[in-house]
GROMACS .gro file of C-alpha atoms in nm:
model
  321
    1UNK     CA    1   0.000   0.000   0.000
    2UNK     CA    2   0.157   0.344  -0.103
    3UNK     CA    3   0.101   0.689   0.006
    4UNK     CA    4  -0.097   0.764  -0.298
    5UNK     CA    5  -0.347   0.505  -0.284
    6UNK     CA    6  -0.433   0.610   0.077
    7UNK     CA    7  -0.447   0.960  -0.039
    8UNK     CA    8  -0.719   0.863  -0.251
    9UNK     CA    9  -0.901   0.710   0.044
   10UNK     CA   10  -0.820   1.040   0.281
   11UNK     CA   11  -0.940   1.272  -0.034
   12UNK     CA   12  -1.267   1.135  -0.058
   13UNK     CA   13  -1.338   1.105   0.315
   14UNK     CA   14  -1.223   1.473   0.369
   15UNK     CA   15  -1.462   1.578   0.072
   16UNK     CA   16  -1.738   1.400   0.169
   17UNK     CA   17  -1.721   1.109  -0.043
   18UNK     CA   18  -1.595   0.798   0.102
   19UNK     CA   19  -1.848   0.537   0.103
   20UNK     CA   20  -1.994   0.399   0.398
   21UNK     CA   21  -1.747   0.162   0.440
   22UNK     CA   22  -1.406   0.380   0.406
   23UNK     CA   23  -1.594   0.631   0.637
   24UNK     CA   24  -1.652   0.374   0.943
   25UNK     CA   25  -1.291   0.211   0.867
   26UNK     CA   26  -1.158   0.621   0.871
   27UNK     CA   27  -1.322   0.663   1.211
   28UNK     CA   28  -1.303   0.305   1.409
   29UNK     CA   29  -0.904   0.402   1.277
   30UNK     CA   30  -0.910   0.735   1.434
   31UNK     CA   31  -1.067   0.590   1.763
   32UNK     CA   32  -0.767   0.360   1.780
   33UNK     CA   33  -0.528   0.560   1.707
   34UNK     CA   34  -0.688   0.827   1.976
   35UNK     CA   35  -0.651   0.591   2.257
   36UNK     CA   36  -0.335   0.491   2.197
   37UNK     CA   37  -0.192   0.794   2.186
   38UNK     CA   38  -0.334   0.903   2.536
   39UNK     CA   39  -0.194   0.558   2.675
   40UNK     CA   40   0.190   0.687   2.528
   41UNK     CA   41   0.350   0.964   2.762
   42UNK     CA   42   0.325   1.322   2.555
   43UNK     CA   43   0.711   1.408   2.501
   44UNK     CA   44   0.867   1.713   2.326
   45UNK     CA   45   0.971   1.417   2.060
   46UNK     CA   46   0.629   1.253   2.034
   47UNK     CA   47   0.499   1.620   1.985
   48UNK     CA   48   0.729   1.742   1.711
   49UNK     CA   49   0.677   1.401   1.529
   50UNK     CA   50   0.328   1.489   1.516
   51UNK     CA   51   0.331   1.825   1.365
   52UNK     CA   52   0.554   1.677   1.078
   53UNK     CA   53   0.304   1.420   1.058
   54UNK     CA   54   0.011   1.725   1.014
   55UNK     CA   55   0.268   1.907   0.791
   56UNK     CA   56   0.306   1.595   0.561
   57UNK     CA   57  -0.053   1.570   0.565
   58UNK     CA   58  -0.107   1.880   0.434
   59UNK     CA   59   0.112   1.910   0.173
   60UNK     CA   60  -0.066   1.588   0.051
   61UNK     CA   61  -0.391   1.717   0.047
   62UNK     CA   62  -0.313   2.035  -0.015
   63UNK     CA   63  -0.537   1.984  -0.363
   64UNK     CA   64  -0.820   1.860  -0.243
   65UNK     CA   65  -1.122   2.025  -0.362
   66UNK     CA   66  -1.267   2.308  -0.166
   67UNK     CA   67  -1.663   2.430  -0.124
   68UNK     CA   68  -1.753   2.130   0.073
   69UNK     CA   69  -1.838   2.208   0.496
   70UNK     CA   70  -1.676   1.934   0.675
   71UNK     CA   71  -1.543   1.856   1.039
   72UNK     CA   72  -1.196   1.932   0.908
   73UNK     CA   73  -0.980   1.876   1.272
   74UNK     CA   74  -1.139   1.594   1.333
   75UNK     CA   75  -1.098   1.458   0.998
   76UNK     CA   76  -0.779   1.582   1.048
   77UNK     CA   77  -0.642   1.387   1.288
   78UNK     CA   78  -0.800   1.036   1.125
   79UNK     CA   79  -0.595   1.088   0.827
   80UNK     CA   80  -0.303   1.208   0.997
   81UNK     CA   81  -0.348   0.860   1.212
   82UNK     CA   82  -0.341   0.654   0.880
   83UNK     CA   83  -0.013   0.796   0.756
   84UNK     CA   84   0.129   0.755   1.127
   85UNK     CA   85   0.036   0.427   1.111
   86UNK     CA   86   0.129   0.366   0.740
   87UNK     CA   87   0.487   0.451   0.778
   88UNK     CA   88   0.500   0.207   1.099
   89UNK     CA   89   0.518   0.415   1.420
   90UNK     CA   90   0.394   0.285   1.743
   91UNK     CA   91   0.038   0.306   1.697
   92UNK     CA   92   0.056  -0.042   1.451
   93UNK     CA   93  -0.078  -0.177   1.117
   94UNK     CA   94  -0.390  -0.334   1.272
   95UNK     CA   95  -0.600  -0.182   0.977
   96UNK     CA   96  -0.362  -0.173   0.702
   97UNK     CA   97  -0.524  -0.492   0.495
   98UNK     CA   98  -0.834  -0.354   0.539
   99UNK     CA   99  -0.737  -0.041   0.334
  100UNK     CA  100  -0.593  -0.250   0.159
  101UNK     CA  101  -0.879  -0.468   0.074
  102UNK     CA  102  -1.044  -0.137   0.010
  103UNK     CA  103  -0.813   0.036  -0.262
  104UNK     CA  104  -0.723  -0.316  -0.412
  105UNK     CA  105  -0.957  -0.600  -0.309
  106UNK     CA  106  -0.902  -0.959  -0.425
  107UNK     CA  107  -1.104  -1.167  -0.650
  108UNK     CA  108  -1.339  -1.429  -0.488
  109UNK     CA  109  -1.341  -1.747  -0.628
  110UNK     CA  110  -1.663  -1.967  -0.550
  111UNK     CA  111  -1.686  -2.330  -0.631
  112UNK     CA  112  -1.982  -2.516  -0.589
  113UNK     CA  113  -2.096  -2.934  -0.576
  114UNK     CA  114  -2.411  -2.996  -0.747
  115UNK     CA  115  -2.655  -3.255  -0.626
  116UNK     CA  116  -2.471  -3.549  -0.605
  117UNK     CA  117  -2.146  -3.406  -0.673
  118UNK     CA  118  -1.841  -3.446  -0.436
  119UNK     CA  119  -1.548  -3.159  -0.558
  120UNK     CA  120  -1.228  -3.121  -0.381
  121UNK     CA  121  -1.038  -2.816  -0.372
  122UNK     CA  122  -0.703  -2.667  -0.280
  123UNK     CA  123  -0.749  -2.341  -0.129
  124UNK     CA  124  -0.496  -2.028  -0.151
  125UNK     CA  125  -0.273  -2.152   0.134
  126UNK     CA  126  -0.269  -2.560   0.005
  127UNK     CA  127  -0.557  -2.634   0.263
  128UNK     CA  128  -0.772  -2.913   0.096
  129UNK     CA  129  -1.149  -2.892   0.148
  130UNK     CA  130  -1.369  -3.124  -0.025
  131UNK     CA  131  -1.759  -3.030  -0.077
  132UNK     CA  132  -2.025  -3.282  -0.025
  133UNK     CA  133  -2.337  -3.244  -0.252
  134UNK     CA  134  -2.517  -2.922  -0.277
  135UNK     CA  135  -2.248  -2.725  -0.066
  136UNK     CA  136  -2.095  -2.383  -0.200
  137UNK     CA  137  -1.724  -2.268  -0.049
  138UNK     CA  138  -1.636  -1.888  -0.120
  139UNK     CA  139  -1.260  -1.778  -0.087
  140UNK     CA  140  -1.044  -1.527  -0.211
  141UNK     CA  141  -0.758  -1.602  -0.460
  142UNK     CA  142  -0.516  -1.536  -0.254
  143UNK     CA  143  -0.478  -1.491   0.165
  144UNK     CA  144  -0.360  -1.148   0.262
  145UNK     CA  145  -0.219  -1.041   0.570
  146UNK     CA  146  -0.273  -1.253   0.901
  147UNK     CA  147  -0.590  -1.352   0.798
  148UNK     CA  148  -0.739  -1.718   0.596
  149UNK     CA  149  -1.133  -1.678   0.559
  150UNK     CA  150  -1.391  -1.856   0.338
  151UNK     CA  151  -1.735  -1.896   0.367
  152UNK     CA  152  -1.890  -2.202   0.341
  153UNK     CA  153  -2.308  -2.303   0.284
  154UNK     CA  154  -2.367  -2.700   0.289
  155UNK     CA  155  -2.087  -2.981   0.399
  156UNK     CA  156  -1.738  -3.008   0.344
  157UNK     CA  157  -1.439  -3.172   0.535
  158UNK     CA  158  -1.153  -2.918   0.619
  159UNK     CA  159  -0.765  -3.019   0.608
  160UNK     CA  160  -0.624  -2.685   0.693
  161UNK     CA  161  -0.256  -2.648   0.643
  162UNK     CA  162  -0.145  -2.523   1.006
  163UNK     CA  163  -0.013  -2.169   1.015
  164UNK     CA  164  -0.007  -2.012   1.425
  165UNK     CA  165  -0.011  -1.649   1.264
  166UNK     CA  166  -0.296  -1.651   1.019
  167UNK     CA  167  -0.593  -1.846   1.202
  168UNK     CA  168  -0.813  -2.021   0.970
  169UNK     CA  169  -1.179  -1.900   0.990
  170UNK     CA  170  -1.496  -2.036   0.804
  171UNK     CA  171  -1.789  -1.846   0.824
  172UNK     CA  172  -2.131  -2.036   0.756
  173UNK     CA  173  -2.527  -1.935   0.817
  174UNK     CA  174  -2.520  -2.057   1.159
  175UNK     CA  175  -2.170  -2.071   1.308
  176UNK     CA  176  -1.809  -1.991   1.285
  177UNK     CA  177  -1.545  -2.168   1.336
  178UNK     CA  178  -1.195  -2.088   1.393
  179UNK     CA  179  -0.882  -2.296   1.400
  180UNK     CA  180  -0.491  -2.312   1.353
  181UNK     CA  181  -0.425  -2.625   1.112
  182UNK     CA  182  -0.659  -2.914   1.164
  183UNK     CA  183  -0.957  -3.140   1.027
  184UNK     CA  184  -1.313  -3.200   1.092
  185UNK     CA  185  -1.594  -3.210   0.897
  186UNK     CA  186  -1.855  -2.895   0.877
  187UNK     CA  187  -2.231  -2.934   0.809
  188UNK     CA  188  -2.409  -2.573   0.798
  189UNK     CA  189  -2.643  -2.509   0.528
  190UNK     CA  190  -2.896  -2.175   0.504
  191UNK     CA  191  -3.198  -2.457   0.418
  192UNK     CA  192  -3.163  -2.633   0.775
  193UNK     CA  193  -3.190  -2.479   1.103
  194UNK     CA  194  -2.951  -2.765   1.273
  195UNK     CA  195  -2.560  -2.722   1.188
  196UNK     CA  196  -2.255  -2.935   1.305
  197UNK     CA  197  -1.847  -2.936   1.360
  198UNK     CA  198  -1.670  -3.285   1.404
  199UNK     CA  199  -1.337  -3.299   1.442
  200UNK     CA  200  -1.076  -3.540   1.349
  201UNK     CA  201  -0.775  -3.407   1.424
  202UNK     CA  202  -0.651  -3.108   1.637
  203UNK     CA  203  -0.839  -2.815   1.797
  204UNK     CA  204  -1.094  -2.622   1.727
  205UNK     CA  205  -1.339  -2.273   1.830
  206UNK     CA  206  -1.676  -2.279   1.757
  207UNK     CA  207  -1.914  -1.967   1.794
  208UNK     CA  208  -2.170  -1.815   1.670
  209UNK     CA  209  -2.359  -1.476   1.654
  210UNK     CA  210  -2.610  -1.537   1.913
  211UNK     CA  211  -2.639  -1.414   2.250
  212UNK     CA  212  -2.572  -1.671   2.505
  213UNK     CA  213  -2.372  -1.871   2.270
  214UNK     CA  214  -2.099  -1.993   2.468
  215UNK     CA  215  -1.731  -2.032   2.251
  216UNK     CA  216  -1.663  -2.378   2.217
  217UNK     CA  217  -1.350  -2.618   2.209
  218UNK     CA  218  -1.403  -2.931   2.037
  219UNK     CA  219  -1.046  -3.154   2.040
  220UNK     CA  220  -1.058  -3.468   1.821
  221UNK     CA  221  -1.341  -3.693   1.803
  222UNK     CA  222  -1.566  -3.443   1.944
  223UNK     CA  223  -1.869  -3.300   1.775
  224UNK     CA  224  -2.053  -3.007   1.828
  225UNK     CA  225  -2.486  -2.994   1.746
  226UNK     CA  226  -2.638  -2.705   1.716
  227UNK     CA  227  -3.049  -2.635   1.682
  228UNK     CA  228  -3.112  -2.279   1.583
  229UNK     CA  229  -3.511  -2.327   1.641
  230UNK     CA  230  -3.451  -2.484   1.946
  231UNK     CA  231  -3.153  -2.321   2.120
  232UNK     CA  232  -2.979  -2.640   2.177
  233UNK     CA  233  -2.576  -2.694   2.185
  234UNK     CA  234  -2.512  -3.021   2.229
  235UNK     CA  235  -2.133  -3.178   2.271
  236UNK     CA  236  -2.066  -3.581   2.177
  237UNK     CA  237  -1.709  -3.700   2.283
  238UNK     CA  238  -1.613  -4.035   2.135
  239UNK     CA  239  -1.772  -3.929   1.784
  240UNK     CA  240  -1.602  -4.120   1.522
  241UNK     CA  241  -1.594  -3.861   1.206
  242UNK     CA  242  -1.706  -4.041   0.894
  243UNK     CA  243  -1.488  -3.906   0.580
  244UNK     CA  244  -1.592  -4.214   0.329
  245UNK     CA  245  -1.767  -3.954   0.130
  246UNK     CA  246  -1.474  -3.771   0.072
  247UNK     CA  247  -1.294  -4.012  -0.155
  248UNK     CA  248  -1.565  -4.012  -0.393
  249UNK     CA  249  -1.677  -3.844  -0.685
  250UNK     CA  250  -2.065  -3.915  -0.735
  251UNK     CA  251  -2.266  -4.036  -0.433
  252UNK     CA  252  -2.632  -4.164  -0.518
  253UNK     CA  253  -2.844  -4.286  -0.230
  254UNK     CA  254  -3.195  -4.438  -0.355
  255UNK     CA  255  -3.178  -4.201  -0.666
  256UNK     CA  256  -3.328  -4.257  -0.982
  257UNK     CA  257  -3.219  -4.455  -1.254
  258UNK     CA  258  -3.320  -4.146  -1.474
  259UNK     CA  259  -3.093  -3.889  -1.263
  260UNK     CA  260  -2.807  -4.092  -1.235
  261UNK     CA  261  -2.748  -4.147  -1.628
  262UNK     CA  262  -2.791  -3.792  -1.656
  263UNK     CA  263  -2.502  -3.680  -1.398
  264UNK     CA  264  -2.274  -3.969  -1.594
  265UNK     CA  265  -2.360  -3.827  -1.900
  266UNK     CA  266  -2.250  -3.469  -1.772
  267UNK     CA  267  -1.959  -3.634  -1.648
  268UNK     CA  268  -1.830  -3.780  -1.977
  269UNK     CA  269  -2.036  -3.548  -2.205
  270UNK     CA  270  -2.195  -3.873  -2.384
  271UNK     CA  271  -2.535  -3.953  -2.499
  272UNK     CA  272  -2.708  -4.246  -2.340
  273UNK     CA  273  -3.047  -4.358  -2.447
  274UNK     CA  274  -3.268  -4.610  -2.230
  275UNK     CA  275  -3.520  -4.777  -2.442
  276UNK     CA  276  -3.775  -4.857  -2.140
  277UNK     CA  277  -3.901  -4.570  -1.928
  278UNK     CA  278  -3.927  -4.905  -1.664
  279UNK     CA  279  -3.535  -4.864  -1.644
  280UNK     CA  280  -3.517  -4.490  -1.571
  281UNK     CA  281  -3.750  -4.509  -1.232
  282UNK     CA  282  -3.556  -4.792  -1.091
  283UNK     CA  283  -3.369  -4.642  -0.755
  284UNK     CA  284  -2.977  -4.702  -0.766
  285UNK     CA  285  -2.799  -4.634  -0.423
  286UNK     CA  286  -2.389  -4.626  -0.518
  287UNK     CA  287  -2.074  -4.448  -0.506
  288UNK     CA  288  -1.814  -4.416  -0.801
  289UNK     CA  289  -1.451  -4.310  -0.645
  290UNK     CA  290  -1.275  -4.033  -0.910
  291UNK     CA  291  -1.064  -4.186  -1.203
  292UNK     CA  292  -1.370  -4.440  -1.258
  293UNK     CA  293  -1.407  -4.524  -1.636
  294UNK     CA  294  -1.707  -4.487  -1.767
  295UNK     CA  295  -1.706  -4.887  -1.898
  296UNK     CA  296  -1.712  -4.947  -1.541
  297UNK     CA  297  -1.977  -4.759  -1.390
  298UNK     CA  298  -2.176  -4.903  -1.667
  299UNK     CA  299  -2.058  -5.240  -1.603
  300UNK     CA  300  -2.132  -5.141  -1.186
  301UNK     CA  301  -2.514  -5.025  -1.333
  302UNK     CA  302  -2.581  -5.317  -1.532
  303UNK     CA  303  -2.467  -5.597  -1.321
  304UNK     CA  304  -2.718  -5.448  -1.050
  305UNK     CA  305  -3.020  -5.441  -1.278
  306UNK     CA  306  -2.918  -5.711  -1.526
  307UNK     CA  307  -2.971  -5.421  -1.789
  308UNK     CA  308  -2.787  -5.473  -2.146
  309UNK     CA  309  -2.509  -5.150  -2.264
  310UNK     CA  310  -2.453  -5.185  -2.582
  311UNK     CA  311  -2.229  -4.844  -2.783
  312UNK     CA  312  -2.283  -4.744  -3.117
  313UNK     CA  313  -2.059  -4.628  -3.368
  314UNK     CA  314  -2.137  -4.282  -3.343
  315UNK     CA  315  -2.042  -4.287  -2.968
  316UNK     CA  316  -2.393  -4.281  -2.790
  317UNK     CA  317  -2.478  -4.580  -2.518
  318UNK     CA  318  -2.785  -4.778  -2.543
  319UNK     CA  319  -2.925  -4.928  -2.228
  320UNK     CA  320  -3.183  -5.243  -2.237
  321UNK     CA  321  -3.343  -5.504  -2.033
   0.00000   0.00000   0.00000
């Protein structure tokens, strides 16, 4: 982050246009910069540094546009307190990501497992989540500063690569959860009111935004159950985390005939034609791992049903009694 781009920010605050968003990061920056300047001992040194501060200030603004009423000493001293704490004096950088998420924010990348889809992805860092069906996992391209956060809506199993000065945060409908470098499997989903952490390895914090909410440790092969209508936390020890799921690719459970031809023929962008509408409502419950070949989830289909596969020469699959 250079001087200019936070001039920008400073310009339009001091004229009246920062959005809502640069103007509460402006003052909750100013607030912290207030106290702790009144925790610091006022010195002739401390003093004089701040006047050059002012004087650099306003030799950076010094074209800013005029005509506009504003609370100019107050404003003042909030952008004086971002170049203090720009150029690294004693006040910190606690805010400086956030400006710079502000002038130059990072591209969020969303990836998202369809009904019966199970995708696996490597996240910024080289943490490996893998989405169960019907889950969505938001992230940004890349991590900046001391901070890893995604958002997550559905089920997906977490193998966070441990880092003790960037904590690893997921955010979901119903809770958060916050940890160093672990794994554990997180079900929270905006179309149920019940969510739930279970951990296989490691530590870690569960919350959530609701009063009386107590933060919550869960260590390995502990789960955490949580009933938004009713109120109810509850903790199992002893929980054995089940992460068969996650080696998979498809995952059918009593599904269609119909439905499960069509995700195959997604999968391998083929045509397959069923000659007896019989075939397509019979219910298939299976699992193909990836790398199958599509011979052999045929060859898994058939053998179930006793069904006939026969391909044509133009490439399309016929499926008979």
């Amino acid at each position: 982050m250079n001087v200019a781009q936070l001039k920008r920010i400073i310009n339009r605050y001091l004229t009246g246009n920062a959005s809502g968003k640069e103007a509460a990061l402006m003052e909750a920056w100013y607030e912290e910069a207030l106290e702790e300047a009144r925790q610091q001992p006022v010195t002739g040194q401390s003093e004089t540094h701040r006047q050059q501060v002012l004087e650099r200030l306003r030799l950076e603004i010094q074209d800013v546009p005029t005509g506009r009423v504003i609370r100019f000493s107050r404003a003042r001293n909030i952008a004086a307190a971002c170049i203090v704490l720009l150029g690294g004096a004693s006040l910190g950088y606690r805010y400086q990501f956030d400006i710079l998420d502000l002038v130059d924010p990072i591209p969020v990348e969303t990836v998202t497992a369809h009904a019966f889809q199970v995708k696996q992805v490597i996240l910024p860092d080289s943490s490996r989540v893998v989405l169960n069906a019907n889950s969505e996992i938001s992230y940004p391209k890349k991590f900046r500063g001391k901070k890893r956060q995604v958002h997550l809506n559905g089920e997906a199993f977490f193998d966070v690569v441990r880092n003790p000065s960037a904590a690893f945060t997921i955010t979901a409908p119903h809770l958060q959860v916050k940890v160093l470098g672990t794994s554990f499997v997180m079900t929270d989903s905006s179309h149920i009111q019940a969510a739930r952490v279970s951990v296989k390895t490691g530590r870690v914090a569960v919350s959530a935004d609701v009063k009386g909410f107590p933060v919550t440790q869960l260590t390995a092969n502990q789960e955490l159950f949580y009933d938004e209508a009713g109120g109810v936390v509850n903790i199992n020890k002893h929980q054995e985390v089940d992460i068969g799921w996650t080696n998979k690719q498809l995952v059918f459970n009593n599904v269609a005939l119909s439905e499960v031809l069509r995700e195959i023929e997604n999968m391998f962008h083929v045509k397959i034609n069923v000659r007896d509408t019989v075939i397509n409502e019979m219910k298939f419950t299976g699992a193909f791992e990836p790398g199958d070949p599509l011979p052999d989830m045929l060859k898994v289909i058939a053998l179930s049903y006793r069904l006939t596969i026969h391909k044509n020469k133009d490439g399309t699959i016929n499926i008979s009694n």
